[in-house]
mmCIF file of C-alpha atoms in Angstrom:
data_model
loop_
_atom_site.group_PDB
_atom_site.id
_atom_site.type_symbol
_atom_site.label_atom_id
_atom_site.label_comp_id
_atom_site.label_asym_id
_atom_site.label_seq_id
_atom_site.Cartn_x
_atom_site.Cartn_y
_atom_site.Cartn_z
ATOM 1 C CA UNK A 475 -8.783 -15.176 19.334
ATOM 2 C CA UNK A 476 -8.012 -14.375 15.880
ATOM 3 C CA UNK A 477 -4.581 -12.014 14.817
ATOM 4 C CA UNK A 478 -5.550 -8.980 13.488
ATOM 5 C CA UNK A 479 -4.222 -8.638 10.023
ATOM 6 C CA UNK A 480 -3.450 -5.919 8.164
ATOM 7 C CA UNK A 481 -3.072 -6.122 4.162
ATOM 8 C CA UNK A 482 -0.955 -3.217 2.637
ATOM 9 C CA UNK A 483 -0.595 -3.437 -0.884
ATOM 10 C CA UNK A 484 1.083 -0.702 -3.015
ATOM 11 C CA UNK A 485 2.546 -0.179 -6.487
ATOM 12 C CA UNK A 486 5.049 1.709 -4.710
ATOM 13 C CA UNK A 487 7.420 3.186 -7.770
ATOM 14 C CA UNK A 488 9.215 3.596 -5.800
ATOM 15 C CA UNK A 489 8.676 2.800 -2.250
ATOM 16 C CA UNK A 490 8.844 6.132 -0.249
ATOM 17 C CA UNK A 491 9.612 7.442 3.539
ATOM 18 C CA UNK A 492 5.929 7.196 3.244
ATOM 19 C CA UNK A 493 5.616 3.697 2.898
ATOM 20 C CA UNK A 494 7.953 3.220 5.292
ATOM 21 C CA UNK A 495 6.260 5.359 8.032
ATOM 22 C CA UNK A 496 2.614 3.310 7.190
ATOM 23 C CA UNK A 497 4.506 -0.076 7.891
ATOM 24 C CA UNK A 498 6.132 0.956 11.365
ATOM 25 C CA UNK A 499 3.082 2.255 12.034
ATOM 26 C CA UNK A 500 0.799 -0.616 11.361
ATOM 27 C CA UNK A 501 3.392 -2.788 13.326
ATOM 28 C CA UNK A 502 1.881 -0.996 16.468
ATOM 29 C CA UNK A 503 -1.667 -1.569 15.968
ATOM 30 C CA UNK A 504 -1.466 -4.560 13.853
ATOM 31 C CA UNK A 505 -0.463 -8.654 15.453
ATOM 32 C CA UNK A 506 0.956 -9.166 12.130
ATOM 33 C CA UNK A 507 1.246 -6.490 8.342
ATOM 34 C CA UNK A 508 1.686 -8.754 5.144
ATOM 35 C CA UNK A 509 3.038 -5.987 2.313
ATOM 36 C CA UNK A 510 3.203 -6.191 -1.074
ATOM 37 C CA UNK A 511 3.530 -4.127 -4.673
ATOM 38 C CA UNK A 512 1.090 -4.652 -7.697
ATOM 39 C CA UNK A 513 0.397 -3.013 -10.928
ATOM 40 C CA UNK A 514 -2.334 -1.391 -10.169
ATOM 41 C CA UNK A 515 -4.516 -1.043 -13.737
ATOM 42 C CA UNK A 516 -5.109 2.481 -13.336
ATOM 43 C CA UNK A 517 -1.758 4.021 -13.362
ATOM 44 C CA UNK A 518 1.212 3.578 -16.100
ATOM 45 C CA UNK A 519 3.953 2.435 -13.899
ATOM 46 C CA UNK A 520 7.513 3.504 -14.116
ATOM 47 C CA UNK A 521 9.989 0.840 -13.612
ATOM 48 C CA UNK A 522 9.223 -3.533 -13.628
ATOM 49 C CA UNK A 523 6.931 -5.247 -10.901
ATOM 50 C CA UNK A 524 10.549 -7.247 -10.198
ATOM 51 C CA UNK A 525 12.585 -4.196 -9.659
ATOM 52 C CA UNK A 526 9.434 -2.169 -7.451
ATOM 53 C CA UNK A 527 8.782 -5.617 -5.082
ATOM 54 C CA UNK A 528 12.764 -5.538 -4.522
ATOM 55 C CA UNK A 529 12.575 -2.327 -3.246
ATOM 56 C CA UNK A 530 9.383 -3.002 -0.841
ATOM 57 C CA UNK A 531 11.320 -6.149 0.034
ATOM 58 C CA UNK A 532 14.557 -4.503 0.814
ATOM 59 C CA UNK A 533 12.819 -1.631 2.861
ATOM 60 C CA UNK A 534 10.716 -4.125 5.069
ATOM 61 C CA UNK A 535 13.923 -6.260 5.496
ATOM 62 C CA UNK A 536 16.114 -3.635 6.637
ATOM 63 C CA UNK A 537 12.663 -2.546 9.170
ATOM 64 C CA UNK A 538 13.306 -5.904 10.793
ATOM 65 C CA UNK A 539 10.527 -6.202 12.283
ATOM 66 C CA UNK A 540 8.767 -9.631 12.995
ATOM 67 C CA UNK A 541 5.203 -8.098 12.423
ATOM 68 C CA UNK A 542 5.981 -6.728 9.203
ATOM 69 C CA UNK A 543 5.861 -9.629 6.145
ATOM 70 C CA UNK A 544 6.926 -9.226 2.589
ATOM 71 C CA UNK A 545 4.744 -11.869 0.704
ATOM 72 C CA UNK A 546 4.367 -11.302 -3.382
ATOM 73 C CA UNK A 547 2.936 -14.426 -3.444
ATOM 74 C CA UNK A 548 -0.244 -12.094 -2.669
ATOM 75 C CA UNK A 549 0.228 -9.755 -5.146
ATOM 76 C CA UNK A 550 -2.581 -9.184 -7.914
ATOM 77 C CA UNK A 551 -3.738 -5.737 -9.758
ATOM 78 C CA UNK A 552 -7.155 -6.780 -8.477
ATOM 79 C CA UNK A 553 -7.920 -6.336 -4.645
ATOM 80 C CA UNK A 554 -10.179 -9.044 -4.288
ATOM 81 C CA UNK A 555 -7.417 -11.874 -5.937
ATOM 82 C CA UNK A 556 -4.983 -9.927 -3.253
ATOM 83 C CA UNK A 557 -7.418 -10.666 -0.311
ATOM 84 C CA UNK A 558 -8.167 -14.105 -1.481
ATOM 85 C CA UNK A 559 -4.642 -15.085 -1.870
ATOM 86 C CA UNK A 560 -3.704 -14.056 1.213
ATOM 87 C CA UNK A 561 -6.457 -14.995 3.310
ATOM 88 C CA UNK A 562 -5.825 -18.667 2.131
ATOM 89 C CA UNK A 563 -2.312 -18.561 2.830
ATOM 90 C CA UNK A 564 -2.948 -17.180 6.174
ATOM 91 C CA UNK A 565 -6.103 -19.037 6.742
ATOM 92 C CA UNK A 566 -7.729 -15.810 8.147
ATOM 93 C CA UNK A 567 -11.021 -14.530 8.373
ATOM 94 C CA UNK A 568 -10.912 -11.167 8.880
ATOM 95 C CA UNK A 569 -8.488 -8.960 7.515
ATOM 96 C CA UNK A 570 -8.317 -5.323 7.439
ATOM 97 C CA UNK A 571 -7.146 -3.927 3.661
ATOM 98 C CA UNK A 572 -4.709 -0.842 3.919
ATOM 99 C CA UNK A 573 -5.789 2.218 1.398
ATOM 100 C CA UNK A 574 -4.851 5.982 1.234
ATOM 101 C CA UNK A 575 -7.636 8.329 1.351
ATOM 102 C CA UNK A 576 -7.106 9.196 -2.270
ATOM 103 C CA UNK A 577 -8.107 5.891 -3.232
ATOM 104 C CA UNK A 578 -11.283 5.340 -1.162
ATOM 105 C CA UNK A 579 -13.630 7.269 -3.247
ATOM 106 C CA UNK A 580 -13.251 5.494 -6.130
ATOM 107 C CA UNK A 581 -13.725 1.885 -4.486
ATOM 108 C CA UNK A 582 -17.248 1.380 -5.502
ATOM 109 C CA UNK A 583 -15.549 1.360 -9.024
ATOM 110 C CA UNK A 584 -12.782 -1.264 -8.325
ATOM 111 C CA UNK A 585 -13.538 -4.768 -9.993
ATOM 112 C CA UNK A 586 -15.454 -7.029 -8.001
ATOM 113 C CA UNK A 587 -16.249 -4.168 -4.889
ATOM 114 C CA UNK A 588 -19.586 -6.094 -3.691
ATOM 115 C CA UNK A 589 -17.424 -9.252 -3.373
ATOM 116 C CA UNK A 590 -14.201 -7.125 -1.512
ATOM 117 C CA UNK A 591 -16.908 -5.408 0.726
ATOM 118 C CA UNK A 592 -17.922 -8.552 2.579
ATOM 119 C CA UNK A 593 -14.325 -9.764 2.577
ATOM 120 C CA UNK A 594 -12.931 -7.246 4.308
ATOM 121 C CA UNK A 595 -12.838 -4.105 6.510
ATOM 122 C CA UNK A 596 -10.996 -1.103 5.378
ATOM 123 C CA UNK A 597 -7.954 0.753 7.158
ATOM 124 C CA UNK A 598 -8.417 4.504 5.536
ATOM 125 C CA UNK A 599 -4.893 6.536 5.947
ATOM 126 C CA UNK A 600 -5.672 9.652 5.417
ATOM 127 C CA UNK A 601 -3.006 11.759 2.600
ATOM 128 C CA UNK A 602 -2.633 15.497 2.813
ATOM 129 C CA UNK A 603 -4.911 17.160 0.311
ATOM 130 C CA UNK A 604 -6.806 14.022 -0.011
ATOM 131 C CA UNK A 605 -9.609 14.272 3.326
ATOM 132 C CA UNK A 606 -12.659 11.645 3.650
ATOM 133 C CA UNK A 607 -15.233 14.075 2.321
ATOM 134 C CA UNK A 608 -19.285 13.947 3.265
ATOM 135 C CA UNK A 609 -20.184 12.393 -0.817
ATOM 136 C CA UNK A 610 -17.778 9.372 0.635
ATOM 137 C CA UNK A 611 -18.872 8.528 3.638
ATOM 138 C CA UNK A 612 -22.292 8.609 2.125
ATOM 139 C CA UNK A 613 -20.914 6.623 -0.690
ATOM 140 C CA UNK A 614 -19.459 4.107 1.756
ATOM 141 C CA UNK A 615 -22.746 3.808 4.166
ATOM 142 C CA UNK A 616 -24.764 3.203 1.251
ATOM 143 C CA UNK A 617 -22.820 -0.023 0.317
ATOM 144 C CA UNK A 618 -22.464 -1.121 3.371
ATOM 145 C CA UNK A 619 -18.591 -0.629 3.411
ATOM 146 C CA UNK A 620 -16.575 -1.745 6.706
ATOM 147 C CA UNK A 621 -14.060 0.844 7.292
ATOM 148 C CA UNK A 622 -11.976 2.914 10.192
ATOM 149 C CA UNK A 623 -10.403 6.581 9.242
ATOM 150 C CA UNK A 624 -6.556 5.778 10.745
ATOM 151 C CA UNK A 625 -4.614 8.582 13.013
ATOM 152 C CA UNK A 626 -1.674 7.640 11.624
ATOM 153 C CA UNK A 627 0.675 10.528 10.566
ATOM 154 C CA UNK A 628 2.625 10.314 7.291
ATOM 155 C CA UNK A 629 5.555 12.355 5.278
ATOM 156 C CA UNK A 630 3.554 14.523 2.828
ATOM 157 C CA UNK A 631 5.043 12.400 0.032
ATOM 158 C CA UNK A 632 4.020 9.836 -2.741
ATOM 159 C CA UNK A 633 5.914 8.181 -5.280
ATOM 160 C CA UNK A 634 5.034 10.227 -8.479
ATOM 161 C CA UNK A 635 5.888 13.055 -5.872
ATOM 162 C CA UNK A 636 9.062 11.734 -5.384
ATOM 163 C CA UNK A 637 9.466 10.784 -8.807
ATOM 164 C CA UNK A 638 8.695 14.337 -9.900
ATOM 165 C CA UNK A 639 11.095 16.094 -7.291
ATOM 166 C CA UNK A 640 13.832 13.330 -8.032
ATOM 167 C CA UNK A 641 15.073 13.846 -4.013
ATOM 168 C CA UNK A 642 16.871 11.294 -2.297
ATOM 169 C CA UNK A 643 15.863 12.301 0.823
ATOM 170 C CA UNK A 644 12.354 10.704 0.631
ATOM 171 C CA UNK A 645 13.404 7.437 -0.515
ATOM 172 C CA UNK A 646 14.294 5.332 2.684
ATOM 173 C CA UNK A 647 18.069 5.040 3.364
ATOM 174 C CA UNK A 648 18.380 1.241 2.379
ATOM 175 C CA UNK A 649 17.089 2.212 -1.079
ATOM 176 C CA UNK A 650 19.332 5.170 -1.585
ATOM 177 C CA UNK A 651 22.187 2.574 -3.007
ATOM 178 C CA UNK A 652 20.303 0.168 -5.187
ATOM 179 C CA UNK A 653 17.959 3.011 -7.021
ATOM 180 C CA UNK A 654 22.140 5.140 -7.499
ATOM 181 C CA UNK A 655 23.381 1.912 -8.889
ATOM 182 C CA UNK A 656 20.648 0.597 -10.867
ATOM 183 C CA UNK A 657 20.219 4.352 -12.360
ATOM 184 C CA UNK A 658 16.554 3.613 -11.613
ATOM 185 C CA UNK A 659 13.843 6.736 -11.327
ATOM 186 C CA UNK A 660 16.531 9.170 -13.396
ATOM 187 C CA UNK A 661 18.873 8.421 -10.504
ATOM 188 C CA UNK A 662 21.407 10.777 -12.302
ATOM 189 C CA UNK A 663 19.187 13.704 -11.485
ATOM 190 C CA UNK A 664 18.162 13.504 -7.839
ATOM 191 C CA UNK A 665 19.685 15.495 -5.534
ATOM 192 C CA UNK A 666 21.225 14.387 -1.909
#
């Protein structure tokens, strides 16, 4: 029998307690999560792809966790590339792809959707403020779109969140040091 395979990419700017919480999480349901950050081509990121993989990277090593893989060898701003790359690496079949709720209603839009659709099935966390309304469901009958809604709780947090309330306490603790020392995200001006 096949592993099951989860694929959780992010742009992560920075990785949050969020991000964190998904990946422990998916360790559970998942034989095996392979993580990694794009630039995604719809939002003006903050700091480097270099600086935002080190994070994820640093996070998901200190998890230590066997389940949970680090590979930017996967990375690409376009999903299908993403699922491609890692599906070759991996030599998978099936493979579920990781997305927040506020993301799945504008899927049908991403580049190449009829190609992702019958490459893979999607894992839907839901966000807070962001539920799987009755247009998207529609939306993702009507094109045939594999998906499951996840029961996975997570912090009420994103990165621009985070970015905008400049708090430490919802970066994870193995990031606290390198975003202080590297001054990155306005480090001067979050609070402990």
């Amino acid at each position: 029998m096949e592993k099951s395979i989860a694929l959780f990419g992010t742009s992560a700017d920075p990785p949050t307690i969020g991000h964190k919480k998904i990946l422990e999480e998916l360790s559970k349901i998942y034989d095996s999560t392979v993580s990694y950050v794009s630039n995604n081509p719809n939002k003006k990121h903050i700091e480097d792809l270099s600086i935002r993989s080190h994070l994820l990277e640093t996070l998901i090593k200190d998890l230590d966790n066997p389940k949970i893989e680090f590979n930017q060898k996967v990375s690409s701003q376009w999903a299908l590339e993403s699922i491609k790359y890692c599906k070759k690496i991996y030599e998978l079949n099936n493979l579920d792809f990781v997305i927040g709720s506020d993301l799945i209603k504008d899927i049908c839009h991403w580049n190449n959707f009829d190609k992702i659709v019958k490459e893979v099935s999607f894992l839907v966390i839901l966000r807070k403020g962001y539920p799987v309304e009755s247009t998207t469901l529609k939306m993702l009958e009507t094109y045939k779109v594999k998906f499951k809604i996840s029961t996975i709780q997570i912090p009420n947090i994103s990165s621009s969140k985070l970015r905008s309330n400049l708090n430490y306490s919802n970066l994870p603790t193995s990031l606290i040091d390198i975003v202080k020392k590297n001054n990155l995200y306005e480090s001067t001006k979050l609070v402990e």
